[in-house]
Coordinates of C-alpha atoms and ligand atoms in Angstrom, one line a residue:
M1 CA 173.3 -31.2 146.7
P2 CA 173.9 -29.1 143.1
G3 CA 175.2 -30.5 140.3
G4 CA 178.5 -29.9 139.8
T5 CA 177.8 -27.4 137.4
D6 CA 174.8 -25.0 135.7
Q7 CA 172.7 -26.4 133.0
T8 CA 174.1 -24.1 129.7
L9 CA 174.5 -24.8 126.4
R10 CA 178.0 -25.4 125.6
P11 CA 178.9 -29.3 126.6
F12 CA 175.9 -30.0 123.3
L13 CA 178.7 -28.5 121.3
W14 CA 181.7 -29.9 123.4
R15 CA 180.2 -33.7 122.8
A16 CA 179.6 -33.6 119.2
E17 CA 183.1 -32.2 118.1
R18 CA 184.3 -34.7 120.3
M19 CA 182.6 -38.0 120.0
H20 CA 180.9 -37.1 115.6
P21 CA 184.0 -34.7 114.6
D22 CA 182.6 -36.5 111.2
V23 CA 179.4 -35.8 111.2
E24 CA 178.1 -33.4 108.8
I25 CA 176.6 -29.9 108.5
V26 CA 175.3 -28.9 104.9
S27 CA 174.0 -25.5 104.2
R28 CA 172.4 -24.1 100.8
T29 CA 173.7 -20.7 100.6
H30 CA 174.1 -17.7 97.5
D31 CA 177.2 -19.1 96.8
G32 CA 175.7 -23.1 95.6
I33 CA 176.0 -25.9 98.3
E34 CA 178.9 -25.7 101.6
R35 CA 179.9 -29.3 104.0
Y36 CA 181.8 -29.3 106.4
D37 CA 181.9 -31.3 109.6
Y38 CA 181.4 -31.0 113.6
A39 CA 185.6 -31.3 114.0
E40 CA 185.7 -27.9 111.8
F41 CA 182.0 -26.5 112.9
G42 CA 184.0 -26.3 116.1
G43 CA 186.7 -24.9 115.1
R44 CA 184.7 -21.5 113.4
V45 CA 182.3 -20.6 116.4
A46 CA 185.6 -20.7 118.5
R47 CA 186.9 -18.2 115.5
L48 CA 183.7 -16.4 115.5
A49 CA 184.4 -16.2 119.6
N50 CA 187.2 -14.6 119.5
A51 CA 186.4 -12.5 116.3
L52 CA 183.5 -11.4 118.9
D53 CA 186.2 -10.3 121.5
E54 CA 188.4 -7.9 119.3
A55 CA 185.2 -6.1 117.9
G56 CA 185.1 -5.3 121.2
I57 CA 181.4 -6.0 122.1
S58 CA 180.8 -6.5 125.6
D59 CA 181.1 -10.4 127.0
D60 CA 177.0 -9.7 128.2
A61 CA 176.0 -8.2 124.5
R62 CA 172.8 -8.5 122.8
I63 CA 173.5 -9.6 118.9
G64 CA 171.2 -9.6 116.5
T65 CA 170.6 -11.4 112.9
F66 CA 169.0 -10.7 110.2
C67 CA 169.1 -14.6 108.4
W68 CA 167.5 -17.4 106.7
N69 CA 169.1 -21.4 107.7
H70 CA 172.9 -21.7 106.8
H71 CA 175.6 -22.8 108.4
R72 CA 176.9 -19.4 109.5
H73 CA 173.9 -18.3 111.2
F74 CA 174.2 -21.4 112.3
E75 CA 177.8 -20.9 114.0
T76 CA 176.0 -17.8 116.2
Y77 CA 173.5 -19.9 117.5
F78 CA 176.9 -21.3 119.7
G79 CA 179.6 -19.2 119.0
V80 CA 177.4 -16.6 120.9
P81 CA 176.1 -17.9 124.1
D82 CA 178.4 -19.7 125.0
S83 CA 181.2 -16.7 125.4
G84 CA 177.9 -15.5 127.0
R85 CA 176.5 -13.1 125.3
Q86 CA 173.0 -13.3 124.1
L87 CA 171.4 -14.2 120.1
H88 CA 168.4 -12.2 119.7
T89 CA 167.5 -13.9 115.7
I90 CA 165.0 -11.0 113.9
N91 CA 161.8 -12.3 111.8
P92 CA 163.1 -10.6 108.2
L93 CA 159.6 -10.0 107.0
L94 CA 157.9 -8.0 109.5
P95 CA 156.9 -4.2 108.9
D96 CA 160.5 -2.0 108.3
E97 CA 158.3 -0.5 112.7
H98 CA 158.1 -3.5 113.9
I99 CA 162.1 -3.6 112.9
Q100 CA 163.2 -0.7 114.1
F101 CA 161.4 -1.5 117.5
I102 CA 162.6 -4.2 117.8
V103 CA 166.5 -3.4 117.6
E104 CA 165.9 -0.3 119.2
N105 CA 164.1 -2.0 122.7
A106 CA 166.9 -4.8 122.3
S107 CA 170.2 -2.7 121.4
D108 CA 171.3 -4.8 119.5
E109 CA 175.4 -4.4 119.7
L110 CA 176.5 -6.1 116.3
L111 CA 174.1 -7.4 113.1
F112 CA 174.5 -10.0 111.1
V113 CA 171.9 -10.3 108.5
D114 CA 172.5 -12.2 104.7
P115 CA 173.3 -10.6 101.8
S116 CA 169.9 -11.2 100.7
L117 CA 168.4 -9.2 103.1
L118 CA 170.5 -6.5 103.1
E119 CA 168.6 -4.2 101.2
K120 CA 165.4 -4.9 103.4
L121 CA 167.8 -4.3 107.0
A122 CA 169.2 -1.2 105.1
G123 CA 166.3 0.4 104.8
A124 CA 164.7 -0.5 107.9
A125 CA 168.0 1.1 109.7
D126 CA 166.3 4.5 110.7
P127 CA 169.5 6.0 112.9
D128 CA 167.9 6.4 115.8
A129 CA 166.3 2.8 116.5
F130 CA 170.0 1.6 115.2
A131 CA 171.9 3.9 117.2
S132 CA 173.4 1.1 119.7
V133 CA 174.1 -1.1 116.6
G134 CA 178.4 -0.2 116.5
Q135 CA 179.1 -3.3 113.8
F136 CA 176.8 -4.8 110.6
V137 CA 178.3 -8.1 109.0
V138 CA 177.1 -9.8 106.2
M139 CA 177.3 -13.5 106.3
G140 CA 179.7 -14.5 102.9
E141 CA 182.6 -14.0 101.3
Q142 CA 182.1 -9.5 100.7
V143 CA 179.5 -7.4 101.1
P144 CA 177.0 -6.3 98.3
E145 CA 176.7 -2.7 97.2
T146 CA 175.3 -1.3 100.5
D147 CA 174.7 2.1 102.4
L148 CA 175.8 0.3 105.7
D149 CA 179.5 -0.6 106.9
A150 CA 179.5 -3.5 106.8
T151 CA 182.3 -6.2 106.6
D152 CA 181.6 -9.6 105.1
Y153 CA 181.3 -13.1 107.9
E154 CA 184.6 -14.6 106.9
S155 CA 186.7 -11.4 106.8
F156 CA 185.9 -11.5 110.1
I157 CA 186.0 -14.7 111.5
A158 CA 189.4 -15.0 109.6
G159 CA 192.6 -15.9 110.7
R160 CA 191.6 -16.0 114.8
S161 CA 192.2 -19.4 117.0
D162 CA 190.5 -21.8 116.8
E163 CA 190.3 -22.0 120.3
Y164 CA 188.9 -20.0 122.7
D165 CA 188.5 -19.9 126.6
W166 CA 184.9 -20.6 127.3
P167 CA 183.0 -19.2 130.2
T168 CA 181.7 -21.2 132.8
L169 CA 178.2 -19.8 132.8
S170 CA 175.3 -19.7 134.4
E171 CA 171.9 -20.9 134.1
D172 CA 170.1 -17.9 134.6
R173 CA 172.2 -15.9 131.6
P174 CA 170.4 -15.2 129.1
A175 CA 171.7 -16.5 126.0
G176 CA 168.5 -16.7 123.1
M177 CA 166.0 -13.7 122.6
C178 CA 163.1 -13.8 119.9
Y179 CA 160.7 -11.8 119.7
T180 CA 156.3 -12.2 119.1
S181 CA 153.7 -10.5 117.5
G182 CA 151.6 -13.2 118.2
T183 CA 149.1 -11.0 121.1
T184 CA 147.9 -7.9 120.1
G185 CA 150.6 -4.3 120.4
K186 CA 153.7 -4.1 119.2
P187 CA 155.7 -7.5 119.5
K188 CA 157.3 -8.2 122.9
G189 CA 160.3 -9.8 123.2
V190 CA 160.8 -13.6 124.9
E191 CA 164.9 -14.1 126.5
Y192 CA 166.1 -17.7 127.1
T193 CA 167.9 -18.1 129.2
Q194 CA 170.8 -20.8 129.3
Q195 CA 168.5 -23.4 131.4
M196 CA 165.6 -22.4 129.2
L197 CA 167.5 -23.8 126.3
W198 CA 168.8 -26.8 127.9
S199 CA 165.9 -28.4 129.3
H200 CA 163.9 -27.2 126.2
T201 CA 166.9 -30.0 123.8
M202 CA 166.8 -32.2 126.5
A203 CA 163.4 -32.8 126.4
T204 CA 162.8 -32.7 122.8
L205 CA 165.4 -35.1 122.5
T206 CA 164.0 -38.2 124.2
P207 CA 161.1 -40.1 122.5
Q208 CA 157.9 -38.4 123.8
G209 CA 159.5 -35.0 122.6
L210 CA 161.1 -35.2 118.9
G211 CA 163.1 -38.4 119.5
L212 CA 166.6 -37.2 117.4
D213 CA 169.7 -39.7 117.6
D214 CA 172.5 -39.9 115.8
T215 CA 171.2 -41.8 113.0
D216 CA 169.5 -39.2 111.8
V217 CA 169.5 -35.8 109.1
V218 CA 168.1 -33.7 110.3
M219 CA 166.4 -30.7 108.0
P220 CA 164.7 -27.5 109.9
V221 CA 162.7 -25.5 107.1
V222 CA 160.9 -23.8 110.3
P223 CA 163.4 -20.6 109.7
M224 CA 166.3 -20.2 112.8
F225 CA 165.1 -16.5 113.2
H226 CA 161.5 -17.9 114.9
V227 CA 162.5 -19.3 118.1
N228 CA 165.8 -21.0 117.2
A229 CA 164.3 -23.5 114.4
W230 CA 161.5 -24.9 117.1
G231 CA 165.2 -26.0 119.2
M232 CA 166.4 -28.4 116.3
P233 CA 170.0 -26.5 115.7
F234 CA 170.7 -27.1 119.4
T235 CA 168.6 -30.4 119.6
A236 CA 170.6 -32.0 116.5
T237 CA 173.6 -31.1 118.0
A238 CA 173.2 -32.0 121.2
A239 CA 172.2 -35.9 119.3
G240 CA 175.3 -35.6 117.3
A241 CA 172.9 -35.9 114.6
K242 CA 173.9 -34.8 110.9
H243 CA 173.1 -31.1 109.2
V244 CA 171.4 -29.7 106.6
Y245 CA 170.2 -26.7 106.0
P246 CA 168.0 -24.6 103.4
G247 CA 169.1 -21.5 103.3
P248 CA 167.9 -18.6 101.6
S249 CA 163.8 -18.9 100.5
P250 CA 163.8 -22.6 99.4
D251 CA 161.4 -23.6 97.5
P252 CA 159.3 -26.5 96.9
A253 CA 162.4 -28.0 94.4
D254 CA 165.6 -27.2 96.2
L255 CA 163.4 -28.8 99.0
A256 CA 162.7 -32.3 97.2
A257 CA 167.1 -31.9 95.6
L258 CA 167.8 -31.6 100.0
I259 CA 166.4 -34.8 101.1
E260 CA 166.9 -37.0 98.0
E261 CA 170.4 -36.0 97.9
E262 CA 171.3 -35.2 101.8
G263 CA 169.4 -38.6 102.9
V264 CA 167.2 -36.1 105.6
T265 CA 165.1 -38.4 107.8
I266 CA 163.9 -35.5 110.2
T267 CA 162.2 -32.6 109.0
A268 CA 160.6 -29.7 110.1
G269 CA 158.7 -26.9 109.5
V270 CA 154.4 -25.3 109.0
P271 CA 151.5 -26.9 106.8
T272 CA 151.8 -24.0 103.7
V273 CA 155.1 -25.4 103.5
W274 CA 154.3 -29.0 103.1
L275 CA 151.6 -28.2 101.4
G276 CA 153.8 -27.0 98.8
L277 CA 156.4 -29.7 98.9
L278 CA 152.8 -32.0 98.2
E279 CA 151.6 -29.9 95.2
Y280 CA 154.8 -30.0 93.6
M281 CA 155.5 -33.4 94.1
N282 CA 152.0 -34.5 91.6
D283 CA 154.2 -33.4 88.7
N284 CA 157.0 -34.0 90.2
E285 CA 158.9 -37.1 90.3
V286 CA 160.9 -37.0 94.1
D287 CA 162.3 -40.0 96.4
L288 CA 161.2 -39.9 99.4
S289 CA 162.9 -43.0 101.0
S290 CA 165.2 -42.1 103.5
L291 CA 162.2 -39.9 105.3
E292 CA 161.0 -40.7 108.1
Q293 CA 159.2 -37.8 109.9
V294 CA 158.0 -34.8 109.3
I295 CA 156.8 -32.8 112.0
I296 CA 154.3 -30.0 111.0
G297 CA 153.2 -27.3 114.1
G298 CA 152.9 -23.1 114.2
S299 CA 149.1 -23.7 112.8
A300 CA 147.0 -26.9 112.5
A301 CA 148.1 -29.3 110.3
P302 CA 145.3 -30.0 107.7
E303 CA 144.3 -33.9 108.8
S304 CA 144.7 -34.4 104.4
V305 CA 148.7 -33.3 104.3
V306 CA 148.7 -36.1 106.9
R307 CA 147.3 -38.6 105.0
R308 CA 149.3 -37.9 101.8
F309 CA 152.1 -38.4 103.9
D310 CA 151.1 -41.3 105.4
E311 CA 150.7 -42.7 101.8
L312 CA 154.2 -42.0 101.3
G313 CA 155.5 -43.7 104.2
V314 CA 156.1 -40.5 106.4
D315 CA 154.7 -40.2 109.6
V316 CA 153.6 -36.5 111.1
L317 CA 154.6 -35.4 113.8
H318 CA 152.2 -32.8 114.8
A319 CA 153.3 -30.8 117.7
W320 CA 152.1 -27.3 118.9
G321 CA 154.7 -24.3 121.0
M322 CA 154.5 -20.9 121.4
T323 CA 157.7 -18.5 121.2
E324 CA 157.1 -17.9 125.5
M325 CA 157.6 -21.4 124.6
S326 CA 161.4 -22.1 123.7
P327 CA 159.0 -23.1 121.9
I328 CA 157.7 -26.8 121.2
G329 CA 154.8 -27.6 124.5
S330 CA 153.1 -30.2 122.7
V331 CA 153.4 -33.2 121.0
A332 CA 150.8 -35.3 118.6
R333 CA 152.0 -38.7 119.4
L334 CA 150.3 -41.9 120.1
K335 CA 149.6 -43.6 123.3
D336 CA 150.7 -48.0 123.5
G337 CA 147.8 -49.6 121.8
M338 CA 145.9 -46.7 120.3
D339 CA 148.3 -47.8 116.7
E340 CA 145.5 -50.6 116.5
W341 CA 142.4 -48.4 116.4
D342 CA 140.7 -48.4 113.2
D343 CA 141.9 -45.3 110.9
S344 CA 140.1 -42.3 111.6
D345 CA 139.9 -42.7 115.0
R346 CA 143.7 -43.1 115.4
Y347 CA 143.9 -39.9 112.3
A348 CA 141.9 -37.5 115.1
K349 CA 143.9 -37.7 117.7
R350 CA 147.6 -37.2 115.2
A351 CA 145.1 -33.7 114.1
K352 CA 145.2 -32.4 117.7
Q353 CA 148.0 -30.5 119.0
G354 CA 148.3 -34.0 121.5
L355 CA 150.4 -34.9 125.0
M356 CA 152.6 -32.5 126.8
V357 CA 156.2 -33.3 126.6
P358 CA 158.0 -34.6 129.7
G359 CA 158.5 -31.5 131.6
L360 CA 155.6 -29.2 131.1
E361 CA 152.4 -28.8 132.8
F362 CA 149.0 -27.2 131.8
K363 CA 145.9 -26.3 132.8
V364 CA 142.6 -25.0 131.3
I365 CA 140.1 -22.1 132.7
D366 CA 137.3 -21.7 131.0
E367 CA 135.6 -18.4 131.2
G368 CA 134.4 -18.2 135.1
G369 CA 137.5 -18.7 136.2
D370 CA 136.9 -22.7 136.7
E371 CA 139.3 -25.6 135.2
I372 CA 137.6 -28.0 133.0
E373 CA 137.0 -31.6 132.4
W374 CA 139.1 -33.6 130.3
D375 CA 135.8 -34.7 128.8
G376 CA 136.9 -33.4 124.7
E377 CA 133.6 -30.9 125.0
E378 CA 134.0 -28.5 127.6
F379 CA 136.6 -25.9 126.6
G380 CA 139.1 -22.7 128.2
E381 CA 141.8 -21.3 127.7
L382 CA 145.0 -23.1 127.9
W383 CA 148.0 -22.5 130.5
V384 CA 150.9 -23.6 130.5
R385 CA 154.1 -23.6 133.0
G386 CA 157.6 -25.4 133.1
P387 CA 161.4 -25.1 132.8
W388 CA 161.4 -23.6 129.4
V389 CA 157.9 -21.3 129.3
T390 CA 159.0 -18.4 130.5
T391 CA 157.7 -15.8 133.1
E392 CA 158.2 -12.3 131.5
Y393 CA 157.5 -10.1 128.7
F394 CA 161.1 -8.5 128.0
E395 CA 160.7 -5.0 129.6
R396 CA 157.0 -5.0 129.2
P397 CA 155.2 -4.5 132.5
E398 CA 151.8 -4.5 131.3
A399 CA 151.7 -7.5 129.3
N400 CA 153.7 -9.6 132.0
E401 CA 150.0 -8.5 133.8
E402 CA 148.0 -9.5 131.2
D403 CA 149.6 -13.1 129.8
F404 CA 150.9 -14.4 133.2
E405 CA 149.5 -15.1 136.3
D406 CA 151.6 -17.3 139.4
G407 CA 153.5 -18.9 137.6
W408 CA 151.4 -20.3 134.6
L409 CA 151.6 -18.5 130.3
K410 CA 147.9 -17.9 129.5
T411 CA 149.1 -18.9 126.5
G412 CA 145.3 -17.5 124.8
D413 CA 144.7 -21.0 123.0
V414 CA 141.5 -22.0 123.4
V415 CA 141.3 -25.7 124.0
S416 CA 139.5 -29.0 124.7
V417 CA 141.4 -31.7 126.3
D418 CA 140.0 -35.3 126.0
P419 CA 140.2 -38.3 128.7
D420 CA 143.1 -39.2 126.7
G421 CA 145.4 -36.7 127.9
Y422 CA 145.0 -34.9 124.3
I423 CA 145.2 -31.3 124.2
E424 CA 142.6 -29.3 120.6
I425 CA 143.0 -26.3 119.9
V426 CA 139.0 -24.8 119.0
D427 CA 139.9 -21.0 119.1
R428 CA 141.8 -18.4 119.6
A429 CA 141.4 -15.6 122.5
K430 CA 144.3 -13.9 120.4
D431 CA 142.9 -11.0 118.0
V432 CA 145.6 -11.8 115.2
I433 CA 145.2 -13.6 112.0
K434 CA 148.5 -16.7 111.2
S435 CA 149.1 -16.5 107.4
G436 CA 151.8 -19.5 106.3
G437 CA 153.0 -19.5 109.7
E438 CA 153.4 -15.1 110.1
W439 CA 151.4 -12.8 112.1
I440 CA 149.7 -10.0 110.7
S441 CA 147.5 -8.0 113.4
S442 CA 144.0 -7.1 113.3
V443 CA 144.5 -4.1 115.1
E444 CA 147.5 -2.4 112.7
L445 CA 145.2 -3.3 109.5
E446 CA 142.4 -1.7 111.4
N447 CA 144.5 1.6 112.2
A448 CA 145.8 1.7 108.9
L449 CA 142.4 1.2 107.1
M450 CA 140.3 3.9 110.0
A451 CA 142.9 6.0 109.2
H452 CA 141.1 7.2 105.9
D453 CA 138.6 9.6 105.9
D454 CA 135.2 7.8 103.7
V455 CA 135.8 4.6 106.3
S456 CA 133.9 5.1 110.0
E457 CA 134.6 1.7 111.4
A458 CA 136.3 -1.1 110.0
T459 CA 137.7 -3.8 112.0
V460 CA 139.6 -7.3 110.1
V461 CA 139.4 -11.1 110.8
G462 CA 141.3 -14.1 109.7
V463 CA 139.3 -16.5 107.2
P464 CA 140.3 -20.2 106.4
H465 CA 142.8 -20.5 103.3
E466 CA 143.6 -23.8 102.2
R467 CA 147.3 -22.8 101.7
W468 CA 147.9 -20.5 103.9
Q469 CA 145.8 -21.2 106.4
E470 CA 144.2 -18.1 107.1
R471 CA 143.9 -14.6 105.1
P472 CA 143.1 -11.5 106.2
V473 CA 140.0 -10.2 105.1
A474 CA 138.4 -6.2 105.7
F475 CA 135.3 -4.9 107.3
V476 CA 134.4 -1.4 106.5
V477 CA 132.0 1.1 107.7
A478 CA 132.0 3.5 105.0
S479 CA 130.6 7.0 105.2
E480 CA 130.7 7.6 101.2
E481 CA 130.7 4.4 99.0
R482 CA 132.1 4.6 96.4
E483 CA 133.7 2.4 93.3
S484 CA 137.1 2.8 93.8
L485 CA 137.9 3.8 97.4
K486 CA 138.2 -0.4 97.9
D487 CA 141.8 -0.3 95.7
E488 CA 141.9 3.4 97.4
L489 CA 142.0 0.9 101.3
L490 CA 144.0 -1.5 100.0
D491 CA 146.4 0.9 98.8
L492 CA 147.2 3.0 101.7
V493 CA 147.5 -0.7 103.8
G494 CA 150.0 -1.6 100.8
E495 CA 152.2 2.1 101.8
D496 CA 153.0 1.2 104.9
Y497 CA 153.2 -3.1 105.4
P498 CA 154.3 -5.8 103.6
K499 CA 152.7 -6.8 100.6
W500 CA 151.3 -10.2 102.2
W501 CA 149.6 -8.1 105.5
V502 CA 147.9 -6.4 102.6
P503 CA 144.2 -8.4 103.1
D504 CA 142.7 -10.2 100.2
D505 CA 139.0 -8.2 100.0
V506 CA 137.1 -5.3 101.8
L507 CA 133.8 -6.1 102.0
F508 CA 131.1 -2.9 102.7
I509 CA 128.6 -3.4 105.5
D510 CA 126.3 -1.4 106.9
E511 CA 127.2 -1.9 111.1
V512 CA 129.9 -4.4 113.0
P513 CA 128.6 -6.7 115.3
K514 CA 129.0 -6.4 118.2
T515 CA 129.4 -8.1 121.7
A516 CA 127.4 -7.1 124.9
T517 CA 129.7 -5.0 125.7
G518 CA 129.8 -3.2 122.7
K519 CA 133.5 -4.5 121.3
F520 CA 133.6 -5.6 117.5
S521 CA 132.4 -8.8 117.2
K522 CA 134.4 -10.7 115.2
K523 CA 133.6 -14.0 116.6
D524 CA 130.7 -13.6 113.9
L525 CA 132.3 -12.6 111.1
R526 CA 134.6 -14.9 110.8
E527 CA 131.4 -17.6 111.1
E528 CA 129.6 -16.2 108.9
Y529 CA 132.0 -16.0 106.2
S530 CA 134.0 -19.4 107.5
D531 CA 133.6 -20.6 103.5
E532 CA 136.3 -18.6 101.8
S533 CA 134.4 -18.7 98.6
L534 CA 132.4 -16.1 100.0
I535 CA 135.9 -13.6 99.6
A536 CA 136.9 -12.5 96.3
G537 CA 140.4 -11.6 95.8
K538 CA 143.1 -14.3 96.7
A539 CA 145.7 -14.3 98.1
P540 CA 148.5 -13.8 95.2
E541 CA 151.2 -16.9 94.9
E542 CA 153.7 -15.3 97.0
A543 CA 151.9 -13.1 99.0
A544 CA 152.6 -14.9 102.0
P545 CA 156.0 -16.0 103.6
E546 CA 156.5 -19.9 104.3
S547 CA 157.9 -19.9 107.6
D548 CA 156.6 -20.1 111.5
Ligands
LIG601 P1 154.4 -18.4 117.0 O1 154.5 -18.1 118.9 O2 155.1 -17.8 117.0 O3 155.2 -19.1 117.5 O4 152.9 -18.6 117.8 C1 152.3 -19.5 118.6 C2 150.9 -19.6 118.1 O5 150.9 -20.7 116.9 C3 150.2 -20.9 119.2 O6 149.4 -19.6 120.3 C4 149.0 -21.7 118.9 O7 147.9 -20.1 118.5 C5 149.9 -20.7 117.0 N1 150.4 -22.2 116.8 C6 151.0 -22.8 117.2 N2 151.2 -24.9 117.0 C7 150.0 -24.6 116.0 C8 149.6 -26.0 116.0 N3 150.0 -26.9 115.7 N4 148.8 -25.7 115.6 C9 147.4 -24.7 116.0 N5 148.1 -23.6 116.3 C10 149.0 -23.7 116.9

């Protein structure tokens, strides 16, 4: 017999409003710190849903957001999907061409945009690509000067009712969407149904997942444009926890102040963010006494960071996931009894990507197509499946064929599994670079470089970098080598791509090493240049964004 209702997001907010009406939601915005409680939040979410109806937005519309982490963005997390629509979060750090592709592909009817991102959006808003967008709403109380025809959010929802007749939705209804650039080619859309977001929320609520409850004060630093900030706005609401949103481009001082002043107990973000905070703490007194846990994911958590937080009395939880997985897959929690292990064994375990959270299954397939032994030595590609793992990309049949098989997602991560069931990423089958939690497409950079008349071959690889985890370095075979060529090439890339995509260095070589089948062998180059001191250029301080 089926249950009485489908698995949808609405009951999470209903419960928080009714059972935790006074719990706070705190937000650092362009105008300073703003705060209210779940009772007021619920009313504003209803006003937003009414405003969308009254603006003539279709009841199954896809709605884009181009925003950092703040309370208004959080209101769209419930107002959009609970009214039957689909929340499409867009990464503002992408090159304009990707943003145009994404908006056109998703046919967004309305776009919410932050004041500080308005100029970036206006620059990318090619009329053809943005033809579906009938309205722009700026997340604030007024609209800064812009060529876009925009309304401000507070006027948009003003005067609407605090009540809304929430529809009974099917769990198969698309509720969210996020594009991933994690593999080659154009970004691929991943749709999240109501059921995927519900089951991800329930699994991450458990102690085997993130284990949140109503005593927690949750601060997602991971951007809300990256896979719903790892689902934390939903999970924290389901738990009745206090939310703290760090707003536009928070720096370590902003994060430290919010932790101290709001009593944050759990926070989450990519390693670069925490390296920045720890560095800031070398010269500044920061009281981390409220902080119980830092969730680190998006890239491997450096053991040094885990150890440093331990010394400060803060537990690090290393997590692995993907856009295709809503996103959380595994967490490196120690099993019962492992607490007694000696230091080095415990740290080695916690530095792994960990154990799959309950509800997911995985297998690891080697090059011969066989499943590997769980001996911590053999490795192969990680395949996963489960209720919150997608089985297809939005309108991309050719990519589906490559990345999915019989309901399994082929992750492109190459892993070993130890006898305790902990996975460890040892390599990446995907030809991409992840810098500060953001993807850089090596193929696009190679094409840009090879467009230069004096370049006969070019390949771009990610080399390890202490702060950004990886930075791109170009290897070029030039038909005519001259001193100015390197600068010309870097300028060429900089014309079409954001600054943080520009390689840290260009190295001239006689020939790009090839595999037996004639493909560029990046593995060889990566190994040869794995020592970052060999690379002349260094990423400028602000080169890569800090997100995931
Ligand atoms: P995204 O879809 O942008 O969330 O990126 C997912 C990819 O990021 C994974 O397939 C991994 O390659 C990488 N990744 C995510 N979490 C981790 C982690 N904890 N350690 C190493 N790589 C990670």
